[in-house]
């Protein structure tokens, strides 16, 4: 039992290291983290209800998770080939596109939540 708990705790440590590396080396991750802080502050100042908070938390978590996956995919592609290859570019562009789709969707949902509370 102790051995399994130790391995589990180590895996959490590795995950935290991955988040830390991403925050240190990925500009887009820092932008998403800053946006998350701003949205959380705005949420407290606006007085979001429980269901709105659940949605906001899901969107923030999804955005950060997707950015981590995108960064991991980019590094994996870079590890596999140092030369420019059309398929490597497509893989990176598709992953970045997924992040963009989720970011735009999150922003629209955020506007649908916040704008009526601020202006109506």
Coordinates of N, CA and C in Angstrom, one line a residue:
X1 N 0.8 -1.2 0.0 CA 0.0 0.0 0.0 C 0.9 1.3 0.0
X2 N 1.9 1.3 0.9 CA 2.8 2.5 0.9 C 3.5 2.7 -0.4
X3 N 3.9 1.6 -1.0 CA 4.6 1.7 -2.3 C 3.7 2.4 -3.3
X4 N 2.5 1.9 -3.4 CA 1.5 2.5 -4.4 C 1.3 4.0 -4.1
X5 N 1.1 4.3 -2.9 CA 0.9 5.7 -2.5 C 2.1 6.6 -2.9
X6 N 3.3 6.1 -2.7 CA 4.5 6.8 -3.0 C 4.6 7.0 -4.5
X7 N 4.2 6.0 -5.3 CA 4.2 6.1 -6.8 C 3.2 7.1 -7.2
X8 N 2.0 7.1 -6.6 CA 1.0 8.1 -6.9 C 1.4 9.5 -6.6
X9 N 2.0 9.7 -5.5 CA 2.5 11.0 -5.1 C 3.6 11.5 -6.1
X10 N 4.5 10.6 -6.4 CA 5.5 10.9 -7.4 C 4.9 11.4 -8.7
X11 N 3.8 10.7 -9.2 CA 3.2 11.0 -10.4 C 2.6 12.4 -10.4
X12 N 2.0 12.8 -9.2 CA 1.5 14.1 -9.1 C 2.6 15.1 -9.2
X13 N 3.8 14.8 -8.6 CA 5.0 15.7 -8.7 C 5.4 15.9 -10.1
X14 N 5.4 14.8 -10.9 CA 5.8 14.9 -12.3 C 4.8 15.8 -13.1
X15 N 3.5 15.6 -12.8 CA 2.5 16.4 -13.4 C 2.7 17.9 -13.1
X16 N 3.0 18.2 -11.8 CA 3.2 19.6 -11.4 C 4.5 20.1 -12.1
X17 N 5.5 19.3 -12.3 CA 6.7 19.7 -13.0 C 6.3 20.1 -14.4
X18 N 5.5 19.3 -15.0 CA 5.1 19.6 -16.4 C 4.3 20.9 -16.5
X19 N 3.5 21.2 -15.6 CA 2.8 22.5 -15.6 C 3.8 23.6 -15.4
X20 N 4.7 23.4 -14.5 CA 5.7 24.4 -14.2 C 6.6 24.7 -15.4
X21 N 7.0 23.7 -16.1 CA 7.8 23.8 -17.4 C 7.0 24.6 -18.4
X22 N 5.7 24.3 -18.5 CA 4.9 24.9 -19.5 C 4.7 26.4 -19.1
X23 N 4.5 26.7 -17.9 CA 4.4 28.1 -17.5 C 5.7 28.9 -17.7
X24 N 6.8 28.2 -17.5 CA 8.1 28.9 -17.6 C 8.4 29.1 -19.1
X25 N 8.1 28.1 -20.0 CA 8.7 28.2 -21.3 C 7.7 28.5 -22.4
X26 N 6.4 28.4 -22.1 CA 5.4 28.6 -23.1 C 4.6 29.9 -22.9
X27 N 4.8 30.8 -23.8 CA 4.2 32.1 -23.7 C 2.6 32.0 -23.7
X28 N 2.1 31.1 -24.6 CA 0.7 31.0 -24.6 C 0.1 30.4 -23.3
X29 N 0.8 29.6 -22.6 CA 0.4 29.1 -21.3 C 0.3 30.2 -20.3
X30 N 1.3 31.1 -20.3 CA 1.2 32.3 -19.4 C 0.1 33.2 -19.8
X31 N -0.2 33.3 -21.0 CA -1.4 34.2 -21.4 C -2.7 33.5 -20.9
X32 N -2.8 32.2 -21.1 CA -4.0 31.5 -20.6 C -4.1 31.6 -19.1
X33 N -3.0 31.5 -18.4 CA -3.0 31.6 -16.9 C -3.4 33.0 -16.5
X34 N -2.9 34.0 -17.1 CA -3.3 35.4 -16.8 C -4.8 35.6 -17.1
X35 N -5.2 35.1 -18.2 CA -6.6 35.2 -18.5 C -7.5 34.5 -17.5
X36 N -7.0 33.4 -17.0 CA -7.8 32.6 -16.0 C -7.9 33.4 -14.7
X37 N -6.8 34.1 -14.3 CA -6.8 34.9 -13.1 C -7.7 36.1 -13.2
X38 N -7.7 36.7 -14.4 CA -8.6 37.8 -14.6 C -10.1 37.4 -14.6
X39 N -10.4 36.3 -15.2 CA -11.7 35.8 -15.2 C -12.2 35.4 -13.8
X40 N -11.3 34.8 -13.0 CA -11.7 34.4 -11.6 C -12.0 35.7 -10.8
X41 N -11.1 36.7 -10.9 CA -11.3 37.9 -10.2 C -12.7 38.6 -10.7
X42 N -12.9 38.6 -12.0 CA -14.1 39.2 -12.5 C -15.3 38.4 -12.0
X43 N -15.2 37.1 -11.9 CA -16.3 36.2 -11.4 C -16.6 36.6 -10.0
X44 N -15.6 36.8 -9.1 CA -15.9 37.1 -7.7 C -16.5 38.5 -7.7
X45 N -16.0 39.5 -8.4 CA -16.6 40.8 -8.4 C -18.0 40.9 -9.0
X46 N -18.3 40.0 -9.9 CA -19.6 40.0 -10.6 C -20.6 39.2 -9.8
X47 N -20.2 38.2 -9.0 CA -21.1 37.4 -8.2 C -21.7 36.3 -9.0
X48 N -20.9 35.5 -9.6 CA -21.4 34.4 -10.4 C -22.1 33.4 -9.5
X49 N -23.1 32.7 -10.0 CA -23.8 31.7 -9.2 C -23.0 30.3 -9.4
X50 N -23.5 29.3 -8.7 CA -22.8 28.1 -8.7 C -22.6 27.4 -10.1
X51 N -23.7 27.4 -10.8 CA -23.6 26.8 -12.2 C -22.7 27.6 -13.1
X52 N -22.7 28.9 -13.0 CA -21.7 29.7 -13.8 C -20.3 29.4 -13.4
X53 N -20.1 29.3 -12.1 CA -18.7 29.0 -11.6 C -18.3 27.6 -12.1
X54 N -19.2 26.7 -12.1 CA -18.8 25.3 -12.6 C -18.4 25.4 -14.1
X55 N -19.2 26.1 -14.8 CA -18.8 26.3 -16.3 C -17.5 27.0 -16.5
X56 N -17.3 28.1 -15.7 CA -16.0 28.8 -15.8 C -14.9 27.9 -15.4
X57 N -15.0 27.2 -14.4 CA -13.9 26.3 -13.9 C -13.6 25.2 -15.0
X58 N -14.7 24.7 -15.5 CA -14.5 23.6 -16.6 C -13.8 24.2 -17.8
X59 N -14.1 25.4 -18.2 CA -13.5 26.1 -19.3 C -12.0 26.4 -19.1
X60 N -11.8 26.9 -17.9 CA -10.4 27.2 -17.5 C -9.5 25.9 -17.5
X61 N -10.1 24.9 -16.8 CA -9.3 23.6 -16.8 C -9.2 23.0 -18.1
X62 N -10.2 23.1 -19.0 CA -10.1 22.5 -20.3 C -9.0 23.3 -21.1
X63 N -9.0 24.6 -21.0 CA -8.1 25.4 -21.8 C -6.7 25.1 -21.4
X64 N -6.4 25.1 -20.1 CA -5.0 24.8 -19.6 C -4.6 23.3 -20.0
X65 N -5.5 22.4 -19.8 CA -5.2 21.0 -20.2 C -4.9 20.9 -21.7
X66 N -5.7 21.6 -22.5 CA -5.5 21.5 -24.0 C -4.2 22.2 -24.4
X67 N -3.9 23.3 -23.7 CA -2.6 23.9 -24.0 C -1.4 23.0 -23.6
X68 N -1.5 22.3 -22.5 CA -0.5 21.3 -22.1 C -0.3 20.2 -23.1
X69 N -1.4 19.7 -23.6 CA -1.4 18.7 -24.6 C -0.8 19.2 -25.9
X70 N -1.1 20.4 -26.3 CA -0.5 21.0 -27.5 C 1.0 21.2 -27.3
X71 N 1.4 21.7 -26.2 CA 2.8 21.8 -25.9 C 3.6 20.5 -26.0
X72 N 2.9 19.5 -25.4 CA 3.5 18.1 -25.4 C 3.7 17.6 -26.8
X73 N 2.6 17.8 -27.6 CA 2.7 17.3 -29.0 C 3.8 18.1 -29.8
X74 N 3.9 19.4 -29.6 CA 4.9 20.1 -30.3 C 6.3 19.6 -29.9
X75 N 6.5 19.4 -28.6 CA 7.8 18.9 -28.2 C 8.1 17.5 -28.8
X76 N 7.1 16.6 -28.8 CA 7.2 15.3 -29.3 C 7.6 15.3 -30.8
X77 N 6.9 16.2 -31.6 CA 7.2 16.3 -33.0 C 8.7 16.8 -33.1
X78 N 9.1 17.8 -32.3 CA 10.4 18.3 -32.4 C 11.5 17.2 -32.1
X79 N 11.1 16.4 -31.2 CA 12.0 15.3 -30.8 C 12.2 14.3 -31.9
X80 N 11.1 14.0 -32.6 CA 11.1 13.0 -33.7 C 11.9 13.5 -34.9
X81 N 11.7 14.7 -35.2 CA 12.4 15.2 -36.4 C 12.9 16.7 -36.2
X82 N 14.1 17.0 -36.6 CA 14.6 18.3 -36.5 C 14.5 19.1 -37.8
X83 N 14.2 18.3 -38.9 CA 14.1 18.9 -40.2 C 12.6 19.3 -40.4
X84 N 12.4 20.3 -41.3 CA 11.0 20.7 -41.6 C 10.4 19.6 -42.4
X85 N 9.2 19.2 -42.0 CA 8.5 18.2 -42.7 C 7.0 18.6 -42.8
X86 N 6.4 18.5 -43.9 CA 5.0 19.0 -44.0 C 4.0 18.3 -43.0
X87 N 4.2 17.0 -42.7 CA 3.3 16.4 -41.8 C 3.6 16.8 -40.3
X88 N 4.8 17.1 -40.0 CA 5.2 17.7 -38.7 C 4.5 19.0 -38.5
X89 N 4.6 19.9 -39.5 CA 3.9 21.2 -39.5 C 2.4 21.0 -39.4
X90 N 1.8 20.1 -40.1 CA 0.4 19.9 -40.0 C 0.0 19.5 -38.6
X91 N 0.7 18.6 -38.0 CA 0.4 18.1 -36.7 C 0.4 19.2 -35.7
X92 N 1.5 20.0 -35.8 CA 1.6 21.2 -34.9 C 0.5 22.2 -35.1
X93 N 0.2 22.5 -36.4 CA -0.9 23.4 -36.7 C -2.3 22.9 -36.3
X94 N -2.5 21.7 -36.4 CA -3.8 21.1 -36.0 C -4.0 21.2 -34.5
X95 N -2.9 20.9 -33.7 CA -3.0 21.0 -32.3 C -3.2 22.4 -31.9
X96 N -2.5 23.4 -32.5 CA -2.7 24.8 -32.2 C -4.1 25.2 -32.6
X97 N -4.6 24.7 -33.7 CA -6.0 25.0 -34.1 C -7.0 24.5 -33.1
X98 N -6.8 23.4 -32.5 CA -7.7 22.9 -31.4 C -7.7 23.8 -30.2
X99 N -6.5 24.3 -29.9 CA -6.4 25.3 -28.8 C -7.2 26.6 -29.1
X100 N -7.0 27.0 -30.4 CA -7.7 28.2 -30.8 C -9.2 28.0 -30.8
X101 N -9.7 26.9 -31.3 CA -11.2 26.6 -31.2 C -11.7 26.7 -29.8
X102 N -11.0 26.0 -28.9 CA -11.4 26.0 -27.5 C -11.4 27.4 -26.9
X103 N -10.3 28.2 -27.2 CA -10.2 29.5 -26.6 C -11.3 30.4 -27.1
X104 N -11.6 30.4 -28.4 CA -12.7 31.2 -28.9 C -14.0 30.8 -28.3
X105 N -14.3 29.5 -28.3 CA -15.5 29.0 -27.7 C -15.6 29.4 -26.2
X106 N -14.5 29.3 -25.5 CA -14.5 29.8 -24.1 C -14.8 31.2 -23.9
X107 N -14.2 32.0 -24.8 CA -14.4 33.5 -24.8 C -15.9 33.8 -25.1
X108 N -16.5 33.1 -26.0 CA -17.9 33.4 -26.3 C -18.8 33.0 -25.1
X109 N -18.5 31.9 -24.5 CA -19.3 31.5 -23.3 C -19.1 32.5 -22.2
X110 N -17.8 32.9 -22.0 CA -17.5 33.9 -21.0 C -18.3 35.2 -21.2
X111 N -18.4 35.6 -22.5 CA -19.2 36.8 -22.8 C -20.7 36.6 -22.5
X112 N -21.2 35.4 -22.9 CA -22.6 35.1 -22.6 C -22.9 35.1 -21.1
X113 N -21.9 34.8 -20.3 CA -22.1 34.8 -18.8 C -22.0 36.2 -18.3
X114 N -20.9 36.9 -18.7 CA -20.6 38.2 -18.0 C -21.4 39.4 -18.6
X115 N -21.5 39.5 -19.9 CA -22.1 40.7 -20.4 C -23.5 41.0 -19.9
X116 N -24.4 40.0 -19.8 CA -25.7 40.3 -19.3 C -25.7 40.9 -17.8
X117 N -24.7 40.4 -17.1 CA -24.6 40.8 -15.6 C -24.0 42.2 -15.6
X118 N -23.2 42.6 -16.5 CA -22.6 43.9 -16.5 C -23.4 45.0 -17.2
X119 N -24.1 44.7 -18.2 CA -24.8 45.7 -19.0 C -26.3 45.7 -19.1
X120 N -26.9 44.7 -18.4 CA -28.4 44.7 -18.5 C -29.0 44.7 -17.1

